[in-house]
Coordinates of C-alpha atoms in Angstrom, one line a residue:
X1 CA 172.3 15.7 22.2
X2 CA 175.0 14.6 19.8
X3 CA 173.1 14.9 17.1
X4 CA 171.8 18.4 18.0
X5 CA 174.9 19.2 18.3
X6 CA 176.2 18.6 14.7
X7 CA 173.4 20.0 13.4
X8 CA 174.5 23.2 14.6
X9 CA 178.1 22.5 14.5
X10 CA 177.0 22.5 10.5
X11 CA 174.4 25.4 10.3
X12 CA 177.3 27.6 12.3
X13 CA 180.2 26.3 9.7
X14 CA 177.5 27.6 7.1
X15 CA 177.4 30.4 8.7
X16 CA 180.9 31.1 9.6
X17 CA 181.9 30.1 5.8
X18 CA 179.0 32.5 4.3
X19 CA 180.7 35.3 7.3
X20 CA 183.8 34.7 5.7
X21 CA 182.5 35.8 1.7
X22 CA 181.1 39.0 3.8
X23 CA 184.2 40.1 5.7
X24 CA 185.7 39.6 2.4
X25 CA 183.5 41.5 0.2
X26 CA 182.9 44.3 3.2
X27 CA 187.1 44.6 2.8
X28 CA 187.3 44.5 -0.5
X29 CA 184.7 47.5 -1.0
X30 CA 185.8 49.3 2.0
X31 CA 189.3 48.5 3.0
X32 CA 190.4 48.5 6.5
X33 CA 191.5 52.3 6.6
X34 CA 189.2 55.4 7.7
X35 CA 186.0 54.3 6.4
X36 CA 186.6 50.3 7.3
X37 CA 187.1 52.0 10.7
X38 CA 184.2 54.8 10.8
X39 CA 181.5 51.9 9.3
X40 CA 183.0 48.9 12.2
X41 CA 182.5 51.4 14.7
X42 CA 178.9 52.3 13.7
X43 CA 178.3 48.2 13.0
X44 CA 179.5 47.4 16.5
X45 CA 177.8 50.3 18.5
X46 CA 174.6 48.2 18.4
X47 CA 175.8 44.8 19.8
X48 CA 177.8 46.6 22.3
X49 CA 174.7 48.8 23.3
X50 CA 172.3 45.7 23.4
X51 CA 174.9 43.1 25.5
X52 CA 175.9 46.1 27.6
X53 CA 172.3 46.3 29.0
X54 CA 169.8 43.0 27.8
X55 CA 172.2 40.6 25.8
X56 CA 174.3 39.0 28.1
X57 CA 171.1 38.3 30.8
X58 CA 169.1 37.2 28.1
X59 CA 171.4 34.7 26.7
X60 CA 172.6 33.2 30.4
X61 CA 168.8 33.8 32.2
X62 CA 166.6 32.5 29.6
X63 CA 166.8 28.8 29.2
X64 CA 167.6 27.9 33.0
X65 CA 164.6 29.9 33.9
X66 CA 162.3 28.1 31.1
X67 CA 163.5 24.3 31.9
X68 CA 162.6 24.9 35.8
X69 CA 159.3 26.7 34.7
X70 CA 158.4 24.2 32.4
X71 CA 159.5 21.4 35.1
X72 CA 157.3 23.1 37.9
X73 CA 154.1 25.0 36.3
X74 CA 151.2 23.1 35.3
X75 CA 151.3 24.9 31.5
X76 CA 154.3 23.7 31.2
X77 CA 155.4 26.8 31.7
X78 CA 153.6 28.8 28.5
X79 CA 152.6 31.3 30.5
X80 CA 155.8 32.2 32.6
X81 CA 157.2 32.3 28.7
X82 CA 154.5 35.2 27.4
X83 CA 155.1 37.3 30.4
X84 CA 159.1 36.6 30.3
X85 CA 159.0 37.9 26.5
X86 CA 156.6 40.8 27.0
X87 CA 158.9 42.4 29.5
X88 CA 161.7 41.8 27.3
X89 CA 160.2 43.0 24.3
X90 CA 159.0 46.3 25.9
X91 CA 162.8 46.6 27.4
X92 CA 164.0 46.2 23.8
X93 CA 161.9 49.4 22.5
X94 CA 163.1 51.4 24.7
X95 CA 166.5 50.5 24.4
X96 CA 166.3 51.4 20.7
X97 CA 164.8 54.2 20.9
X98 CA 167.1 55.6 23.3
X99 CA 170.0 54.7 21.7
X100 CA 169.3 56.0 18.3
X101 CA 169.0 59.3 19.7
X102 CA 172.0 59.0 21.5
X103 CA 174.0 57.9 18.5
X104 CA 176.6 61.0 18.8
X105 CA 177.4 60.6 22.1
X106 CA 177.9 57.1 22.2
X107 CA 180.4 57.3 19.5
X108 CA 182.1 60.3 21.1
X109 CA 182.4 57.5 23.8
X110 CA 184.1 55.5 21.9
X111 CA 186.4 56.8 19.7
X112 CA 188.4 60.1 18.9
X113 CA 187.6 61.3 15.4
X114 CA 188.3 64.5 13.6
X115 CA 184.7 66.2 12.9
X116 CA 184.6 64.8 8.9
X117 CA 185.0 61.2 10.2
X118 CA 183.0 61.4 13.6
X119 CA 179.8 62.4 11.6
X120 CA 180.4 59.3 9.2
X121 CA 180.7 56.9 12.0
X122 CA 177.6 58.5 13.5
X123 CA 175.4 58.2 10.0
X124 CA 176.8 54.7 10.3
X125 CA 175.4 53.9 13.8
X126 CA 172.0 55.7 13.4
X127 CA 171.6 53.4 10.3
X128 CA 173.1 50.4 12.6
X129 CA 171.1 50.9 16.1
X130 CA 167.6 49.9 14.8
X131 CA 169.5 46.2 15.3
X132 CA 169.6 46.3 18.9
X133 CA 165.3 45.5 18.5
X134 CA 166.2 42.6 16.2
X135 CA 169.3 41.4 17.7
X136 CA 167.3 40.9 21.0
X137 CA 164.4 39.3 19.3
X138 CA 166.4 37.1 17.8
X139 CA 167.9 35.7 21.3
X140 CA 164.5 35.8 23.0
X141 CA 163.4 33.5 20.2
X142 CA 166.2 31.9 19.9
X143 CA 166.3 30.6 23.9
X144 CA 162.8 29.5 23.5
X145 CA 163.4 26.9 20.7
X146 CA 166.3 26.1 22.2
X147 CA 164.7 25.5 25.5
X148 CA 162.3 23.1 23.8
X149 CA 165.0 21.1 22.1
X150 CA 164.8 22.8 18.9
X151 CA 168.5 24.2 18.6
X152 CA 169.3 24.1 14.3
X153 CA 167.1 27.5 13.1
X154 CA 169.1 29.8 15.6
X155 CA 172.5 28.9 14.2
X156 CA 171.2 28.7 10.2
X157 CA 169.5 31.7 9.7
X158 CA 172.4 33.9 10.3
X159 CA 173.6 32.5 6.9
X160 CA 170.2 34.9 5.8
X161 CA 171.8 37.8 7.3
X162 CA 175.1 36.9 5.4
X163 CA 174.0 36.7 2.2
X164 CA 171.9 40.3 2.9
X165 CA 174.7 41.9 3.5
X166 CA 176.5 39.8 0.9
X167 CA 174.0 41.6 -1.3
X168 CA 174.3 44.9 -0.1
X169 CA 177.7 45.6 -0.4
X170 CA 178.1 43.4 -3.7
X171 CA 176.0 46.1 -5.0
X172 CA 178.1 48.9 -3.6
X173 CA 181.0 47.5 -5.4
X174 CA 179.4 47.5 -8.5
X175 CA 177.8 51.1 -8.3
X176 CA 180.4 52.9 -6.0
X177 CA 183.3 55.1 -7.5
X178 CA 185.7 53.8 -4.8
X179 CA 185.8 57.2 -3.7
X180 CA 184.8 58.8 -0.3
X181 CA 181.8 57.5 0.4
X182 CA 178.7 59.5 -0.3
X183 CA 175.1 60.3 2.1
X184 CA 173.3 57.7 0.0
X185 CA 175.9 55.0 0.3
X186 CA 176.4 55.5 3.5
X187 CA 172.5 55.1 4.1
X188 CA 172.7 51.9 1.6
X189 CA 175.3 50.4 3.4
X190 CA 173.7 50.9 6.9
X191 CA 170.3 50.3 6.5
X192 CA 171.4 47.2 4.3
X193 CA 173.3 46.0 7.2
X194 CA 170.7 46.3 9.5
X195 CA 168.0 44.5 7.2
X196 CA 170.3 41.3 7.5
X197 CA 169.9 41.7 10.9
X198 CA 166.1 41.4 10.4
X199 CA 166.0 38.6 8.2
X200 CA 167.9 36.8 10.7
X201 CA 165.2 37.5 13.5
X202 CA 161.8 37.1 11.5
X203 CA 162.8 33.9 9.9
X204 CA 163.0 32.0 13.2
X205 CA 158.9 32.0 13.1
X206 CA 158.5 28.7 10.8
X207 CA 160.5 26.7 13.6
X208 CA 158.8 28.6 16.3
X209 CA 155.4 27.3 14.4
X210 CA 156.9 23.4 14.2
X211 CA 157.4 23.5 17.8
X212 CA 153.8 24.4 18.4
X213 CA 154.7 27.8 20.1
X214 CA 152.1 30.6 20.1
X215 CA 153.2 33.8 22.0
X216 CA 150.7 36.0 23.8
X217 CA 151.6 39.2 25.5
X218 CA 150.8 39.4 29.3
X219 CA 150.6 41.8 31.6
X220 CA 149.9 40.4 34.6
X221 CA 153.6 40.1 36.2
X222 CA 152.8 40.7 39.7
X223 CA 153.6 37.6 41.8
X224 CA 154.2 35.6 38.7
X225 CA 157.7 34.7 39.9
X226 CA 160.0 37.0 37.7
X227 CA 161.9 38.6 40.3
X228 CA 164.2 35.8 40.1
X229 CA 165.1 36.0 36.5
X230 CA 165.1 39.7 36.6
X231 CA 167.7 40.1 40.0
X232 CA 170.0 37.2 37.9
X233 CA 169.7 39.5 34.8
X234 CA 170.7 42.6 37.0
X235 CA 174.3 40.6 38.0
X236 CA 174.9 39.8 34.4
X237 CA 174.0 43.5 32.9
X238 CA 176.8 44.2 35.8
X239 CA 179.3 41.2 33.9
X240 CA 178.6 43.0 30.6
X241 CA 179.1 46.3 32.1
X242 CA 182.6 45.5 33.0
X243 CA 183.3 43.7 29.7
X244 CA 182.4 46.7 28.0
X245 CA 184.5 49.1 29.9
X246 CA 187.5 46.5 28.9
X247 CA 186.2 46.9 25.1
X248 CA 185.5 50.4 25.4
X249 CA 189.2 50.8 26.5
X250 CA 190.6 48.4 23.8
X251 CA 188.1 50.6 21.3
X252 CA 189.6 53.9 22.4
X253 CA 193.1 52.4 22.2
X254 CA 192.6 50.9 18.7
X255 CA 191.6 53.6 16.6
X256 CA 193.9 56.0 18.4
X257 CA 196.6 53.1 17.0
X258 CA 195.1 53.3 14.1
X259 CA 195.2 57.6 13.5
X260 CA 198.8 57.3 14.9
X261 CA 200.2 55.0 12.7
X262 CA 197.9 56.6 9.6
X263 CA 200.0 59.9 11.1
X264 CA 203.4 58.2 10.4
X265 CA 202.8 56.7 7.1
X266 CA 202.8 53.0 8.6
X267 CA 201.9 50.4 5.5
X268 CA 198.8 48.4 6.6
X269 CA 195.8 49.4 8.6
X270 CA 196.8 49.4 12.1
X271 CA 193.3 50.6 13.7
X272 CA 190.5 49.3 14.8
X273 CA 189.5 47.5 11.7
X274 CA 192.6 45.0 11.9
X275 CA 191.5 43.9 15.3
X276 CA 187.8 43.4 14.6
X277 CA 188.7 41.5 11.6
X278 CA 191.4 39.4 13.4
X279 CA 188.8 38.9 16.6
X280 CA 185.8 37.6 14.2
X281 CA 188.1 35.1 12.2
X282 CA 189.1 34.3 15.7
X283 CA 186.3 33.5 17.2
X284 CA 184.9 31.5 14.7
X285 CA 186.1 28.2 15.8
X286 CA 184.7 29.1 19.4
X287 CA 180.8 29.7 17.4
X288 CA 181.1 26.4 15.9
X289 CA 182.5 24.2 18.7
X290 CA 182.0 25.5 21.9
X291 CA 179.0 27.0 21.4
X292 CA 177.0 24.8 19.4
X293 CA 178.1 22.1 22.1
X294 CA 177.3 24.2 25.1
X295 CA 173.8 25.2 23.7
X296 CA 172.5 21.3 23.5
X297 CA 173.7 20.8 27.2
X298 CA 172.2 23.4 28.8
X299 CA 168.9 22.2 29.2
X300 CA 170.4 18.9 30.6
X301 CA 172.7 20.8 32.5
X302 CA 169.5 23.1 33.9
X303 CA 167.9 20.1 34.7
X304 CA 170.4 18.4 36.9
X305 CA 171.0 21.3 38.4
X306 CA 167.3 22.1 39.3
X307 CA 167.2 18.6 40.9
X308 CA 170.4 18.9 42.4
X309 CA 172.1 16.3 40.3
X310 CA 175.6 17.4 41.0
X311 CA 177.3 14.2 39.9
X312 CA 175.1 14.4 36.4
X313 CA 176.3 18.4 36.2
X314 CA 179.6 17.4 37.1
X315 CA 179.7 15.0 34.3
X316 CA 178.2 17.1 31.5
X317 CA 180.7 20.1 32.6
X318 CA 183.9 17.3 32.1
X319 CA 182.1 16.3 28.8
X320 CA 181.9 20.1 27.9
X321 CA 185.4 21.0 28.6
X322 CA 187.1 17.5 27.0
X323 CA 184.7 17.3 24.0
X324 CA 185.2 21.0 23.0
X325 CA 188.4 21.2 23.5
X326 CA 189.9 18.3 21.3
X327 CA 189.1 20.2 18.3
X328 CA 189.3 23.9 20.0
X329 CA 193.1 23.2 20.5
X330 CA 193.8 22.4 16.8
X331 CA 192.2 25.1 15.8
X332 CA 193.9 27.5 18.0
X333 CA 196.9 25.8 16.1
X334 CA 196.2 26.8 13.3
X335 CA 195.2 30.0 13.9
X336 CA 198.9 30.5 15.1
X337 CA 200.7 29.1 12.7
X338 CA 199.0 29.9 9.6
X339 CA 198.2 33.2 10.9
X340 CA 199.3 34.8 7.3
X341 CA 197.7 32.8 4.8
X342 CA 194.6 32.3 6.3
X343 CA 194.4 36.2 6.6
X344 CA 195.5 36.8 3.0
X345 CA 192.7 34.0 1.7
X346 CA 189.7 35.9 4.0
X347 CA 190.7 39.5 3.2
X348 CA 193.3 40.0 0.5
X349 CA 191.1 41.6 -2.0
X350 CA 190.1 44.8 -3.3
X351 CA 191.2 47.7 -1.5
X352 CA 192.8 45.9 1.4
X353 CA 196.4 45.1 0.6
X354 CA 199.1 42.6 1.8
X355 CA 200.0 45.7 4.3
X356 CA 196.9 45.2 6.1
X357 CA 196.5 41.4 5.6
X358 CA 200.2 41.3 7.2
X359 CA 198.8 43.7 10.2
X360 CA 195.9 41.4 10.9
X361 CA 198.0 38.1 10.9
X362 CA 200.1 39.6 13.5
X363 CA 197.0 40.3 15.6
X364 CA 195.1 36.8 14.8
X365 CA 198.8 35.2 15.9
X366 CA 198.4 37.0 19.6
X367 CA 195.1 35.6 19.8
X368 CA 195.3 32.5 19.1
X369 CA 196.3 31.2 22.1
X370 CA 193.3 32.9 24.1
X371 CA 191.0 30.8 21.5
X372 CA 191.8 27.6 24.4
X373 CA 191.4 29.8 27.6
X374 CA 188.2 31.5 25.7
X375 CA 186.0 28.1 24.9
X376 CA 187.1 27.1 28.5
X377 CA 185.8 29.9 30.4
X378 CA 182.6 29.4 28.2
X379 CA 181.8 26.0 29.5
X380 CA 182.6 26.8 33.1
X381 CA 180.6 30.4 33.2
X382 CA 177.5 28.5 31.5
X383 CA 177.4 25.9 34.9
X384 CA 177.4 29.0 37.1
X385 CA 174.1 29.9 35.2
X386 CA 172.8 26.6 34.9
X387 CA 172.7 26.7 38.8
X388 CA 170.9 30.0 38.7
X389 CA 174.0 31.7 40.1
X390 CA 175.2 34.9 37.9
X391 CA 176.8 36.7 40.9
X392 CA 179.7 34.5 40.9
X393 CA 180.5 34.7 36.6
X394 CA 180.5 38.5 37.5
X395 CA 183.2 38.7 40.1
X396 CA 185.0 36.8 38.2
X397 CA 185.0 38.1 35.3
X398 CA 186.2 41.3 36.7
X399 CA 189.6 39.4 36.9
X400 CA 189.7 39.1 32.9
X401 CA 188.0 42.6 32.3
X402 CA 190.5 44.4 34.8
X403 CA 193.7 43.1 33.3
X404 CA 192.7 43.2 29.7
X405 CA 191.9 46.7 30.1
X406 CA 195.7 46.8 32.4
X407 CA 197.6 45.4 29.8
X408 CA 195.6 46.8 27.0
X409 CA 197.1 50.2 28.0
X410 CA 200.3 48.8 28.9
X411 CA 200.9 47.6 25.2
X412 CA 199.6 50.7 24.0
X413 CA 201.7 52.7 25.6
X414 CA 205.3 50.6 25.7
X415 CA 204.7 49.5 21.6
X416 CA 205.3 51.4 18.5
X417 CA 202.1 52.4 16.5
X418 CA 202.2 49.5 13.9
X419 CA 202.3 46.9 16.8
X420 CA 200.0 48.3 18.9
X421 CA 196.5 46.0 18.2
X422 CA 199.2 43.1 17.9
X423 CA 199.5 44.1 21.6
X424 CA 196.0 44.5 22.9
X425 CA 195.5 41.3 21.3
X426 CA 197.7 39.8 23.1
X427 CA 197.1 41.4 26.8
X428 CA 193.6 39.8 26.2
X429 CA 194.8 36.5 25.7
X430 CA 196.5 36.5 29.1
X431 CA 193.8 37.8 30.6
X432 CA 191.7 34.9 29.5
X433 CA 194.2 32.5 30.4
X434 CA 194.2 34.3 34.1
X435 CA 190.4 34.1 34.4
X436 CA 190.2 30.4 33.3
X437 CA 192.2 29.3 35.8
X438 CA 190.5 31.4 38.9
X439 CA 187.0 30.0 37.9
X440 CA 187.9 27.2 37.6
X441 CA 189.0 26.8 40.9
X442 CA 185.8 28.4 42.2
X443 CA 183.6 26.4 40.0
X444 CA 185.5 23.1 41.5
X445 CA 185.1 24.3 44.9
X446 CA 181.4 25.5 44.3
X447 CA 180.9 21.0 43.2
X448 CA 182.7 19.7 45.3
X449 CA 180.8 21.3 48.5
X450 CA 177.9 19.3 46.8
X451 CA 179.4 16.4 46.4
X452 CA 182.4 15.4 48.5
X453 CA 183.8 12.0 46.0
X454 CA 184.4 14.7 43.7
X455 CA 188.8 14.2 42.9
X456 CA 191.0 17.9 43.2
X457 CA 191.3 20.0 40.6
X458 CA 194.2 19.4 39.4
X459 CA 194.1 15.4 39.8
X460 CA 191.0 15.3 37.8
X461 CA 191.1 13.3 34.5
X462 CA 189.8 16.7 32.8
X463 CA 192.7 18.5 33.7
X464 CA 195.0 15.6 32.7
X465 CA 193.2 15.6 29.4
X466 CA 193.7 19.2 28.8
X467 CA 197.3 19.1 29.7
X468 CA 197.9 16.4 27.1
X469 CA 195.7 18.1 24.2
X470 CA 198.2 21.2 25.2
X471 CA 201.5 19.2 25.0
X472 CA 200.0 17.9 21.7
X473 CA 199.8 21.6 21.0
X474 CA 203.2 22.6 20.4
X475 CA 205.1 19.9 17.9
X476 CA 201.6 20.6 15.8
X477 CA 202.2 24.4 15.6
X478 CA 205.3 24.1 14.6
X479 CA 205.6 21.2 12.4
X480 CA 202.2 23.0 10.6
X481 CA 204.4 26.6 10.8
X482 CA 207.3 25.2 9.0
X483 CA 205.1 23.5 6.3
X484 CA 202.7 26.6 5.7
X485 CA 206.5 28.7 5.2
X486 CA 208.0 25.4 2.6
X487 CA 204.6 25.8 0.8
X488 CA 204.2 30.1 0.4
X489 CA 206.2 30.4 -2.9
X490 CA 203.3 28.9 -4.4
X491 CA 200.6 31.0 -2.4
X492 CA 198.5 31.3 0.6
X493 CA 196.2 28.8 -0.6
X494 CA 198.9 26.0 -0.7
X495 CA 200.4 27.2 2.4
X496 CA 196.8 26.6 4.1
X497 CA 196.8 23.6 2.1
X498 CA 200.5 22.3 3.3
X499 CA 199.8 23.6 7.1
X500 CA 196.4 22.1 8.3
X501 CA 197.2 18.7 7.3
X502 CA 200.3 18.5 8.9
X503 CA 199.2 19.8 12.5
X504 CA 196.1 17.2 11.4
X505 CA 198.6 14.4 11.2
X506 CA 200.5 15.6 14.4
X507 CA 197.4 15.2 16.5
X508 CA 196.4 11.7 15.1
X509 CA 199.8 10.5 15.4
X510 CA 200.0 11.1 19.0
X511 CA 196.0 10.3 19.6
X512 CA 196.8 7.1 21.2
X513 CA 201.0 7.5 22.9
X514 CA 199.3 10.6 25.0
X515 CA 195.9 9.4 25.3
X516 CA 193.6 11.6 23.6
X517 CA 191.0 9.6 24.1
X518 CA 188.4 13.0 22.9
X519 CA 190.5 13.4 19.9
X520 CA 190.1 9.4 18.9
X521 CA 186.7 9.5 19.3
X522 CA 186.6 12.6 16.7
X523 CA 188.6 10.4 14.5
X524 CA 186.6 7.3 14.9
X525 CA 183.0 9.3 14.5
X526 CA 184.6 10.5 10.9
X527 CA 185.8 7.3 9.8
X528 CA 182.7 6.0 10.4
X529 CA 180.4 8.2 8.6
X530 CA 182.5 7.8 5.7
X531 CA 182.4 4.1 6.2
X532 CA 178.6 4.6 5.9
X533 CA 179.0 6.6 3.0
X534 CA 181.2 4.7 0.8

């Protein structure tokens, strides 16, 4: 598991790095004004179409359902896998189809655009929607390897889709005028997006060859046991709704920001484009920890809970929460405190300006601390669907959706134009805070019904781990702060160089006085690979 684990811990920091070079070059030939807006928009429509109706059930459903087919049917469950991917695929096709067609109105949805930049965004999203097919393929594929302890393809080949779109806007730089952009960039620019998209999908098939799968379409659903799968999908298209109303309002409330503060001749791009750029550097750290670790325990996890191993599930979720979080919390440090430079080294190129870079920092600073409550409401929504339960991870996310939209609209109203996506940045960090805490009092209540030994809550060495890595926290932020601001004179690259290492050294130096026991594992699993090495 360990070792599947850092092989996608590396494929996503591949990925991540290689996401990096595109956000750069995408800024640098677009900006982060009108038309950094009007294309992240159309770019975005598509994800937020497919996870508002397939994504999120087919990344929760798929994998428990396959480990407890594959456990009980006499195929090994091969042919509960054909007729689970049929009816997805067929589900996918339509959802295309339909949203392509109703491209306008789900952009009128989202945003409120003059005419001249509403019928940009849409040329963007009709060029952008053909990925919902592909971005749905690649999960169903995705799940399957994973569910057959294959896990490295799904987080390498989006390094394909990188460099695609890498490509495509590489050559827009060197074509383009810099000027508004015309019908045939626009197209270039979509359609290019969209074929990284692609790449990413088809080139799963060589692992789906080494893992001897062959897929064959079936028909024959009745009484083949899907109801299940398909009732827990319903609940989650239900979680996703309710995440997506949140977005939609943080959407609306973003490029309204963004018009507003274009309107009074605010420096720096303070729309929609700031946050989406401030979310994705965000939640990288989340993609390569939390994730990667969460994806090689779910089958375990599926497992013991299909043979009601609470004690075994019990252990992997502690595991989950402790392993991730000893480098989650670092990160989230230095996300806060070197907020700035980390910004200006991603984005400070071409048409985006330290105006905008200094916008974006602001917003990567208010969610930063979120990164902590985000990676821990992961780990605890993933056992709910390891026990086959998605009604309970819909309730309560209704907690984090309802107050994020709350006090999305209450910092949108109460702050001034240039700080407003600083503020709905924010209200979703508390609102992830709030939510970690409520399921995590269900999810203890939910175990310990199963298994009465099980210590409190809040006297459980995971939560006295947590509370330590968090007291950690705040001499590291600081000390790294104050050595990222001693080091800017001479650049953001020295003040990334002068800030990491010193909220580095912060955490090793108080490893062992507060018991970090996660953290000196990290430590002594480096030290000895270089051993090995040297």
């Amino acid at each position: 598991m360990l070792r599947s684990g850092a092989v996608m811990a590396a494929g996503s920091v591949v990925s991540r790095a290689t996401g990096f070079v595109r956000s750069a070059v995408v800024a640098a030939a677009i900006g982060v004004g009108a038309v950094a807006d009007g294309y992240a928009v159309g770019n975005s429509v598509p994800t937020i179409v497919y996870m508002l109706l397939l994504g999120g059930a087919l990344n929760a459903v798929f994998v428990p359902e396959l480990v407890k087919a594959a456990k009980g049917h006499g195929d090994g469950g091969a042919a509960y896998t054909d007729r689970l991917l049929t009816v997805c695929v067929l589900a996918l096709l339509a959802l295309t189809a339909g949203a392509v067609w109703a491209a306008p109105a789900i952009i009128d949805a989202y945003t409120d655009y003059p005419p001249g930049q509403t019928a940009m965004t849409v040329a963007f999203a009709r060029y952008c929607l053909p990925q919902i097919f592909f971005l749905g393929l690649f999960t169903l594929l995705g799940q399957v390897l994973n569910a057959r302890g294959r896990f490295g393809a799904m987080m390498w080949t989006p390094v394909l889709n990188n460099v695609v779109v890498i490509a495509v806007f590489g050559l827009y730089l060197a074509t383009g005028d810099g000027g508004s952009l015309t019908a045939a960039e626009t197209a270039l620019l979509g359609w290019g997006t969209t074929a990284g998209i692609a790449v990413q999908a088809l080139a799963l098939a060589p692992a789906l060859r080494a893992a001897r799968f062959r897929y064959r379409p079936r028909f024959d659903w009745r009484g083949s046991g899907l109801t299940r799968p398909l009732r827990n999908a319903g609940w989650l298209v239900l979680l996703v709704l309710t995440n997506q109303a949140a977005y939609w309002v943080t959407t609306r409330l973003a490029t309204a920001a963004g018009l507003h503060a274009q309107a009074d001749g605010v420096d720096g791009g303070a729309g929609f484009s700031a946050y989406n750029n401030a979310y994705l550097l965000w939640a990288v750290p989340h993609g390569i920890i939390t994730v990667s670790l969460m994806t090689a325990l779910m089958p375990r996890m599926s497992a013991a809970a299909a043979d009601a191993d609470t004690a075994g599930l019990r252990r992997d979720v502690s595991y989950a929460l402790r392993g991730s979080a000893a480098a989650v919390v670092p990160a989230a440090c230095v996300l806060l405190a070197l907020a700035q430079p980390v910004m200006a080294l991603v984005f400070q190129y071409g048409a985006t300006d330290a105006d905008d870079v200094a916008v974006m920092a602001g917003t990567l600073t208010a969610f930063a601390p979120g990164l902590i409550a985000f990676s821990g409401q992961y780990v605890l929504s993933r056992t709910f669907y390891a026990l086959s339960d998605t009604r309970t991870p819909f309730l309560l996310n209704l907690v984090i959706a309802g107050l994020n939209a709350g006090l999305s609209v209450t910092a949108y109203t109460l702050l001034p134009a240039r700080w407003a996506v600083t503020g709905i940045a924010g209200a979703y960090s508390l609102a992830l805070f709030a939510g970690w805490a409520v399921t995590a009092v269900v999810l203890n209540r939910r175990l310990a019904t199963r298994d009465v030994r099980a210590p409190g809550l809040w006297r459980s060495a995971t939560a006295a781990a947590q509370a330590r890595l968090l007291l950690a926290a705040v001499p590291a932020t600081l000390l790294g702060y104050a050595a990222a601001r001693w080091a800017a004179p001479a650049g953001a690259l020295a003040a990334a160089g002068a800030g990491v290492p010193a909220i580095a050294a912060v955490f090793v130096l108080l490893a062992r006085p507060l018991r970090l026991a996660e953290v000196e594992a990290l430590l002594g699993g480096a030290t000895a690979r270089l051993r090995r090495r040297f």
